Short mmCIF file of C-alpha atoms in Angstrom, two decimals:
data_model
loop_
_atom_site.label_atom_id
_atom_site.label_comp_id
_atom_site.label_asym_id
_atom_site.label_seq_id
_atom_site.Cartn_x
_atom_site.Cartn_y
_atom_site.Cartn_z
CA UNK E 22 180.02 49.85 187.77
CA UNK E 23 177.66 48.64 190.49
CA UNK E 24 179.03 46.81 193.49
CA UNK E 25 177.43 44.95 196.40
CA UNK E 26 179.81 46.14 199.12
CA UNK E 27 180.76 49.34 200.90
CA UNK E 28 184.34 50.46 201.52
CA UNK E 29 185.08 50.29 205.24
CA UNK E 30 188.47 51.85 206.03
CA UNK E 31 189.12 55.40 207.17
CA UNK E 32 192.47 57.24 207.20
CA UNK E 33 192.41 57.52 211.00
CA UNK E 34 192.20 53.72 211.30
CA UNK E 35 194.99 53.20 208.79
CA UNK E 36 197.31 55.70 210.43
CA UNK E 37 196.71 54.18 213.85
CA UNK E 38 197.54 50.64 212.72
CA UNK E 39 200.74 49.40 214.36
CA UNK E 40 202.99 46.52 213.22
CA UNK E 41 202.77 43.13 214.91
CA UNK E 42 204.95 40.03 214.95
CA UNK E 43 203.21 38.72 211.83
CA UNK E 44 201.59 40.48 208.85
CA UNK E 45 197.90 41.24 209.22
CA UNK E 46 195.24 42.81 207.03
CA UNK E 47 192.82 45.71 207.33
CA UNK E 48 189.93 44.89 205.00
CA UNK E 49 188.41 47.71 202.96
CA UNK E 50 185.92 45.72 200.87
CA UNK E 51 185.57 43.90 197.58
CA UNK E 52 188.89 42.12 198.01
CA UNK E 53 190.82 45.35 198.67
CA UNK E 54 192.87 45.31 201.85
CA UNK E 55 195.85 46.98 203.46
CA UNK E 56 198.53 44.59 204.69
CA UNK E 57 200.56 45.76 207.69
CA UNK E 58 204.02 44.18 207.66
CA UNK E 59 206.11 43.62 210.81
CA UNK E 60 208.53 46.26 209.49
CA UNK E 61 205.76 48.88 209.69
CA UNK E 62 205.28 49.06 205.93
CA UNK E 63 201.64 49.26 204.80
CA UNK E 64 200.85 47.77 201.39
CA UNK E 65 197.63 47.89 199.38
CA UNK E 66 196.65 44.56 197.82
CA UNK E 67 193.65 43.27 195.88
CA UNK E 68 192.56 39.65 196.33
CA UNK E 69 190.39 38.20 193.56
CA UNK E 70 189.27 35.02 191.79
CA UNK E 71 190.11 34.51 188.12
CA UNK E 72 189.45 31.39 186.04
CA UNK E 73 188.68 29.41 189.18
CA UNK E 74 191.89 30.36 191.00
CA UNK E 75 192.56 32.73 193.88
CA UNK E 76 195.15 35.41 193.21
CA UNK E 77 196.22 38.82 194.45
CA UNK E 78 197.81 42.02 193.15
CA UNK E 79 200.03 44.48 194.96
CA UNK E 80 198.73 47.98 194.25
CA UNK E 81 201.30 50.01 196.16
CA UNK E 82 202.45 51.28 199.53
CA UNK E 83 200.54 53.58 201.79
CA UNK E 84 200.72 56.59 202.09
CA UNK E 85 202.42 56.94 198.66
CA UNK E 86 199.23 55.37 197.33
CA UNK E 87 196.44 57.06 199.26
CA UNK E 88 193.17 55.48 200.32
CA UNK E 89 191.40 57.31 197.50
CA UNK E 90 193.98 56.22 194.90
CA UNK E 91 193.91 52.61 196.09
CA UNK E 92 190.13 52.48 195.72
CA UNK E 93 190.34 53.96 192.26
CA UNK E 94 192.85 51.34 191.12
CA UNK E 95 190.81 48.65 192.87
CA UNK E 96 187.68 49.68 190.99
CA UNK E 97 189.56 49.45 187.68
CA UNK E 98 191.00 46.03 188.52
CA UNK E 99 187.68 44.68 189.77
CA UNK E 100 186.01 45.88 186.59
CA UNK E 101 188.49 43.82 184.56
CA UNK E 102 187.71 40.71 186.58
CA UNK E 103 183.97 41.19 186.02
CA UNK E 104 184.63 41.47 182.27
CA UNK E 105 186.59 38.19 182.31
CA UNK E 106 189.96 39.88 181.87
CA UNK E 107 193.08 39.05 183.85
CA UNK E 108 193.68 42.16 186.01
CA UNK E 109 197.41 41.45 186.06
CA UNK E 110 197.74 41.68 182.29
CA UNK E 111 199.50 44.87 181.27
CA UNK E 112 199.40 46.14 184.82
CA UNK E 113 201.58 49.01 185.98
CA UNK E 114 202.89 49.14 189.53
CA UNK E 115 202.33 52.35 191.47
CA UNK E 116 204.84 54.09 193.71
CA UNK E 117 205.01 57.58 195.13
CA UNK E 118 201.58 58.36 193.70
CA UNK E 119 202.87 58.01 190.15
CA UNK E 120 202.79 55.11 187.73
CA UNK E 121 206.08 53.25 187.25
CA UNK E 122 206.22 51.15 184.11
CA UNK E 123 208.40 48.02 184.01
CA UNK E 124 210.88 50.05 181.97
CA UNK E 125 211.12 52.65 184.75
CA UNK E 126 211.25 50.30 187.75
CA UNK E 127 214.91 49.89 188.71
CA UNK E 128 216.50 46.77 190.09
CA UNK E 129 217.54 48.56 193.28
CA UNK E 130 214.06 49.91 193.98
CA UNK E 131 212.50 46.51 193.53
CA UNK E 132 215.22 44.68 195.47
CA UNK E 133 214.68 46.93 198.49
CA UNK E 134 210.94 46.30 198.22
CA UNK E 135 211.64 42.55 198.09
CA UNK E 136 213.72 42.71 201.28
CA UNK E 137 210.98 44.57 203.10
CA UNK E 138 208.07 42.47 201.89
CA UNK E 139 209.57 38.96 201.97
CA UNK E 140 212.30 38.92 204.64
CA UNK E 141 210.34 40.43 207.53
CA UNK E 142 210.28 37.04 209.29
CA UNK E 143 214.06 36.58 209.17
CA UNK E 144 216.47 37.89 211.78
CA UNK E 145 217.79 41.45 211.63
CA UNK E 146 221.30 40.04 211.11
CA UNK E 147 220.15 38.03 208.07
CA UNK E 148 218.35 40.99 206.51
CA UNK E 149 221.42 43.16 207.09
CA UNK E 150 223.63 40.59 205.38
CA UNK E 151 221.37 40.44 202.32
CA UNK E 152 221.39 44.24 202.08
CA UNK E 153 225.18 44.33 202.46
CA UNK E 154 225.58 41.94 199.56
CA UNK E 155 223.20 43.99 197.43
CA UNK E 156 224.82 47.32 198.32
CA UNK E 157 228.40 46.05 198.02
CA UNK E 158 228.22 43.75 195.00
CA UNK E 159 224.98 44.26 193.07
CA UNK E 160 223.65 47.82 193.19
CA UNK E 161 226.89 49.44 191.94
CA UNK E 162 226.64 47.35 188.76
CA UNK E 163 222.92 46.94 187.99
CA UNK E 164 221.06 48.89 190.68
CA UNK E 165 220.12 51.67 188.29
CA UNK E 166 219.17 49.35 185.44
CA UNK E 167 215.49 48.74 184.63
CA UNK E 168 214.46 45.58 186.46
CA UNK E 169 213.04 43.93 183.34
CA UNK E 170 216.06 44.79 181.19
CA UNK E 171 218.91 43.17 183.16
CA UNK E 172 220.56 40.50 181.02
CA UNK E 173 222.36 37.29 182.09
CA UNK E 174 225.65 38.80 180.95
CA UNK E 175 225.21 41.64 183.43
CA UNK E 176 224.57 39.23 186.29
CA UNK E 177 227.71 37.32 185.33
CA UNK E 178 229.65 40.60 185.40
CA UNK E 179 228.45 41.07 188.98
CA UNK E 180 229.77 37.63 189.90
CA UNK E 181 233.16 37.77 188.16
CA UNK E 182 234.92 39.84 190.87
CA UNK E 183 233.72 37.25 193.41
CA UNK E 184 235.13 34.24 191.55
CA UNK E 185 237.86 33.72 194.16
CA UNK E 186 235.18 33.54 196.88
CA UNK E 187 232.89 31.08 195.18
CA UNK E 188 230.52 30.59 198.11
CA UNK E 189 229.83 34.33 198.30
CA UNK E 190 229.44 34.48 194.52
CA UNK E 191 226.80 31.76 194.58
CA UNK E 192 225.07 33.45 197.52
CA UNK E 193 224.85 36.71 195.55
CA UNK E 194 223.61 34.91 192.43
CA UNK E 195 220.97 33.07 194.45
CA UNK E 196 219.90 36.36 196.04
CA UNK E 197 219.37 37.96 192.62
CA UNK E 198 217.49 34.84 191.47
CA UNK E 199 215.07 35.04 194.43
CA UNK E 200 214.38 38.70 193.71
CA UNK E 201 213.53 37.89 190.09
CA UNK E 202 211.38 34.92 191.11
CA UNK E 203 209.32 37.36 193.19
CA UNK E 204 209.21 39.86 190.31
CA UNK E 205 207.99 37.20 187.89
CA UNK E 206 205.23 36.13 190.29
CA UNK E 207 204.14 39.76 190.49
CA UNK E 208 204.31 40.16 186.68
CA UNK E 209 206.92 42.91 186.68
CA UNK E 210 209.55 40.72 184.96
CA UNK E 211 209.29 37.98 182.34
CA UNK E 212 212.56 36.09 182.84
CA UNK E 213 215.20 35.39 185.46
CA UNK E 214 218.71 36.37 184.30
CA UNK E 215 220.33 34.91 187.44
CA UNK E 216 218.83 31.49 186.77
CA UNK E 217 220.45 31.43 183.36
CA UNK E 218 223.99 31.76 184.78
CA UNK E 219 223.57 29.17 187.51
CA UNK E 220 226.71 27.03 187.65
CA UNK E 221 228.88 29.62 185.89
CA UNK E 222 231.08 29.76 189.00
CA UNK E 223 231.89 26.39 190.53
CA UNK E 224 231.18 26.12 194.26
CA UNK E 225 233.13 23.59 196.37
CA UNK E 226 231.03 20.73 197.67
CA UNK E 227 229.60 21.61 201.06
CA UNK E 228 230.91 19.58 203.97
CA UNK E 229 229.04 19.02 207.19
CA UNK E 230 230.46 20.56 210.33
CA UNK E 231 232.82 18.13 212.03
CA UNK E 232 231.46 16.31 215.08
CA UNK E 233 233.68 15.09 217.89
CA UNK E 234 233.94 11.64 219.42
CA UNK E 235 233.66 11.39 223.19
CA UNK E 236 237.42 11.07 223.70
CA UNK E 237 237.96 14.17 221.56
CA UNK E 238 235.30 16.08 223.50
CA UNK E 239 237.09 15.16 226.71
CA UNK E 240 240.44 16.44 225.46
CA UNK E 241 238.86 19.67 224.25
CA UNK E 242 236.98 20.22 227.49
CA UNK E 243 240.11 19.68 229.54
CA UNK E 244 242.16 22.13 227.49
CA UNK E 245 239.64 25.00 227.29
CA UNK E 246 240.51 26.55 230.68
CA UNK E 247 244.23 26.25 229.85
CA UNK E 248 243.93 28.12 226.56
CA UNK E 249 245.23 31.67 226.68
CA UNK E 250 242.11 33.76 226.16
CA UNK E 251 240.06 36.42 227.88
CA UNK E 252 237.79 35.04 230.60
CA UNK E 253 234.72 36.25 228.69
CA UNK E 254 235.78 34.15 225.70
CA UNK E 255 236.40 31.07 227.85
CA UNK E 256 232.92 31.37 229.36
CA UNK E 257 231.34 31.81 225.93
CA UNK E 258 233.04 28.67 224.59
CA UNK E 259 231.78 26.56 227.49
CA UNK E 260 228.30 28.10 227.27
CA UNK E 261 228.04 26.91 223.65
CA UNK E 262 228.15 23.33 224.95
CA UNK E 263 226.06 23.94 228.05
CA UNK E 264 223.19 25.58 226.13
CA UNK E 265 223.40 24.06 222.60
CA UNK E 266 222.37 27.42 221.09
CA UNK E 267 223.78 28.95 217.93
CA UNK E 268 226.84 31.14 218.18
CA UNK E 269 224.99 34.31 217.18
CA UNK E 270 222.26 33.68 219.75
CA UNK E 271 224.89 33.32 222.47
CA UNK E 272 227.19 36.25 221.79
CA UNK E 273 224.24 38.66 221.49
CA UNK E 274 222.66 37.53 224.76
CA UNK E 275 221.72 40.20 227.30
CA UNK E 276 221.77 39.96 231.07
CA UNK E 277 218.09 40.92 231.22
CA UNK E 278 217.22 37.61 229.52
CA UNK E 279 218.66 35.51 232.38
CA UNK E 280 217.15 34.39 235.67
CA UNK E 281 220.14 32.83 237.40
CA UNK E 282 218.14 31.99 240.51
CA UNK E 283 215.74 29.84 238.49
CA UNK E 284 218.46 28.71 236.08
CA UNK E 285 216.58 29.95 233.01
CA UNK E 286 217.58 31.87 229.88
CA UNK E 287 214.75 33.13 227.63
CA UNK E 288 215.90 34.09 224.14
CA UNK E 289 213.49 36.47 222.35
CA UNK E 290 212.00 35.46 219.00
CA UNK E 291 213.77 38.15 216.99
CA UNK E 292 217.16 36.59 217.71
CA UNK E 293 216.14 33.02 216.91
CA UNK E 294 216.58 31.54 213.45
CA UNK E 295 213.03 30.15 213.45
CA UNK E 296 211.61 33.39 214.88
CA UNK E 297 210.20 31.52 217.89
CA UNK E 298 211.04 32.26 221.51
CA UNK E 299 213.38 29.69 223.02
CA UNK E 300 213.94 28.78 226.64
CA UNK E 301 217.21 27.27 227.86
CA UNK E 302 217.24 25.45 231.20
CA UNK E 303 220.74 26.20 232.45
CA UNK E 304 222.74 23.41 234.11
CA UNK E 305 224.38 24.20 237.43
CA UNK E 306 227.81 24.58 235.83
CA UNK E 307 226.47 27.27 233.48
CA UNK E 308 224.94 29.22 236.35
CA UNK E 309 228.27 29.12 238.23
CA UNK E 310 230.11 30.44 235.16
CA UNK E 311 227.64 33.27 234.65
CA UNK E 312 227.79 34.21 238.32
CA UNK E 313 231.57 34.47 238.00
CA UNK E 314 231.24 36.58 234.85
CA UNK E 315 228.54 38.89 236.20
CA UNK E 316 230.88 41.13 238.27
CA UNK E 317 232.88 41.74 235.08
CA UNK E 318 230.12 42.44 232.54
CA UNK E 319 226.92 42.62 234.58
CA UNK E 320 226.95 46.42 234.51
CA UNK E 321 226.66 46.29 230.71
CA UNK E 322 223.83 45.25 228.42
CA UNK E 323 225.56 42.31 226.74
CA UNK E 324 226.69 39.25 228.67
CA UNK E 325 229.62 38.87 226.26
CA UNK E 326 230.62 42.41 225.24
CA UNK E 327 233.52 43.03 222.91
CA UNK E 328 236.72 44.02 224.68
CA UNK E 329 237.80 46.09 221.69
CA UNK E 330 234.95 48.61 221.68
CA UNK E 331 235.85 52.28 221.57
CA UNK E 332 234.98 54.45 224.55
CA UNK E 333 231.24 54.59 225.13
CA UNK E 334 230.42 52.08 222.39
CA UNK E 335 228.26 49.10 223.37
CA UNK E 336 228.63 46.01 221.20
CA UNK E 337 228.61 42.22 221.61
CA UNK E 338 231.58 39.95 221.10
CA UNK E 339 232.70 39.77 217.48
CA UNK E 340 231.49 36.97 215.22
CA UNK E 341 235.04 35.70 214.63
CA UNK E 342 236.18 35.56 218.26
CA UNK E 343 235.02 32.01 218.96
CA UNK E 344 236.15 30.84 215.51
CA UNK E 345 239.68 32.05 216.27
CA UNK E 346 239.60 30.32 219.65
CA UNK E 347 238.86 26.92 218.09
CA UNK E 348 241.52 27.44 215.44
CA UNK E 349 244.16 28.10 218.12
CA UNK E 350 243.34 25.37 220.61
CA UNK E 351 245.25 22.12 220.11
CA UNK E 352 243.34 19.03 221.19
CA UNK E 353 244.23 16.69 218.32
CA UNK E 354 241.43 17.58 215.92
CA UNK E 355 241.77 19.96 212.98
CA UNK E 356 238.92 22.01 211.53
CA UNK E 357 236.51 21.93 214.46
CA UNK E 358 234.45 25.14 214.66
CA UNK E 359 231.65 26.61 216.80
CA UNK E 360 229.02 25.33 214.36
CA UNK E 361 230.08 21.78 215.18
CA UNK E 362 229.25 22.12 218.87
CA UNK E 363 225.49 21.69 218.46
CA UNK E 364 225.87 18.53 216.40
CA UNK E 365 228.43 17.10 218.78
CA UNK E 366 226.24 17.74 221.82
CA UNK E 367 223.11 16.41 220.09
CA UNK E 368 224.89 13.21 219.03
CA UNK E 369 226.25 12.69 222.53
CA UNK E 370 222.80 13.07 224.07
CA UNK E 371 221.15 10.69 221.61
CA UNK E 372 223.87 8.09 222.15
CA UNK E 373 223.09 8.20 225.87
CA UNK E 374 219.37 7.62 225.46
CA UNK E 375 217.93 11.15 225.45
CA UNK E 376 214.74 11.13 223.38
CA UNK E 377 215.06 12.64 219.91
CA UNK E 378 212.06 14.90 220.57
CA UNK E 379 213.86 16.41 223.55
CA UNK E 380 217.08 16.91 221.59
CA UNK E 381 215.19 18.63 218.77
CA UNK E 382 213.62 21.03 221.25
CA UNK E 383 217.04 21.74 222.77
CA UNK E 384 218.21 22.64 219.26
CA UNK E 385 215.06 24.75 218.69
CA UNK E 386 214.28 22.47 215.75
CA UNK E 387 210.59 21.81 216.52
CA UNK E 388 209.04 20.99 213.10
CA UNK E 389 206.61 23.39 211.49
CA UNK E 390 203.00 22.30 211.53
CA UNK E 391 203.27 20.95 215.07
CA UNK E 392 200.69 22.23 217.52
CA UNK E 393 201.44 25.60 219.08
CA UNK E 394 201.99 23.94 222.46
CA UNK E 395 205.21 22.49 221.06
CA UNK E 396 206.69 25.97 221.18
CA UNK E 397 205.52 26.72 224.69
CA UNK E 398 208.33 27.71 227.04
CA UNK E 399 207.46 24.83 229.35
CA UNK E 400 207.24 22.12 226.66
CA UNK E 401 209.11 19.08 228.02
CA UNK E 402 210.79 21.53 230.37
CA UNK E 403 211.93 19.06 233.00
CA UNK E 404 213.29 16.63 230.40
CA UNK E 405 215.17 19.45 228.71
CA UNK E 406 216.61 20.60 232.03
CA UNK E 407 217.66 17.05 232.89
CA UNK E 408 219.24 16.58 229.45
CA UNK E 409 221.40 19.71 229.67
CA UNK E 410 222.40 18.83 233.23
CA UNK E 411 223.41 15.35 232.07
CA UNK E 412 225.41 16.93 229.24
CA UNK E 413 227.28 19.27 231.61
CA UNK E 414 228.04 16.46 234.07
CA UNK E 415 229.17 14.13 231.30
CA UNK E 416 231.51 16.78 229.89
CA UNK E 417 233.19 16.99 233.29
CA UNK E 418 233.52 13.20 233.44
CA UNK E 419 235.00 13.05 229.94
CA UNK E 420 237.56 15.70 230.84
CA UNK E 421 238.66 13.67 233.87
CA UNK E 422 239.07 10.56 231.72
CA UNK E 423 241.04 12.42 229.06
CA UNK E 424 244.83 12.30 228.90
#
């Protein structure tokens, strides 16, 4: 077959390619390219046009599929396109240098590939949770089954032991469904067994996190210092309000991220839900709290380290610590949790005339599609600083007014 291009890549270039924050491609020629994922995985893909539409095929991972092998498969696929044939029809995926037919490709092998190729932009904690669900609930039952052969009844059998924890059951079912959606798009499965059992386990209607009225905020704020808890926990609870960040972003914070002199906290992208760096302009009260905490934990990596760690072990405060605090504290409201803090603070700010755009930036909710400047550390910086300072001052005033 004649071709009007020359292959460009060399092994030395491929081996030297390092991962970046986002996937990027090394073009070889004729639609063949090597995609470098943020995880470090390198995947051969072929981009082509068929029947007026753009499409692509995953050939396999490098180095399991060598440069020579990838070009050989590419030549075969390109030849099909030139003959007017769909190159995806009857295609076999390649792994480890050997062909793996749909009958041989196991659910576990494909699920791990799905995690690596589609969840690279999510936080490490989220990826770990998805893997825990797979390893704890799914792989023991269907991990060794051929991907294309798993039946709806088998998915239901996975879910049955989770019936008493319906939210987890639906999360696991949805996870399996997303894996099969990806498999169907890549033509390694024809149907989605998880979709067929949707609704088999009833999930309670989701309720929004409770928000507090100003009088309730005042009572809570007044009682926090009186609550019997470790000083580190008390600081963390107040910092949730002062910063309006998510609980996970707070408890995993490191001292190196803070500039207490400038009153700034820079959270790296990998810990943010939207995978964008986020700057918090600390109010004076937050700086005072952190300065008081620094002699206690400043010699460690984490600002809020767990107090239950074994000797020599470095770990942040546990996920449940702040939840337990809010369950114990009595300020006249039942069911308030850390997740409700952000909504409460945002509502309070809006009710006092803070522009919605500023509040959204404080919540790190800048909409996608906005110009890149919207994510700049300094975007509306003074307004954000003023807003958080107003919030901190108003919390103090509400506590003084409270009974």
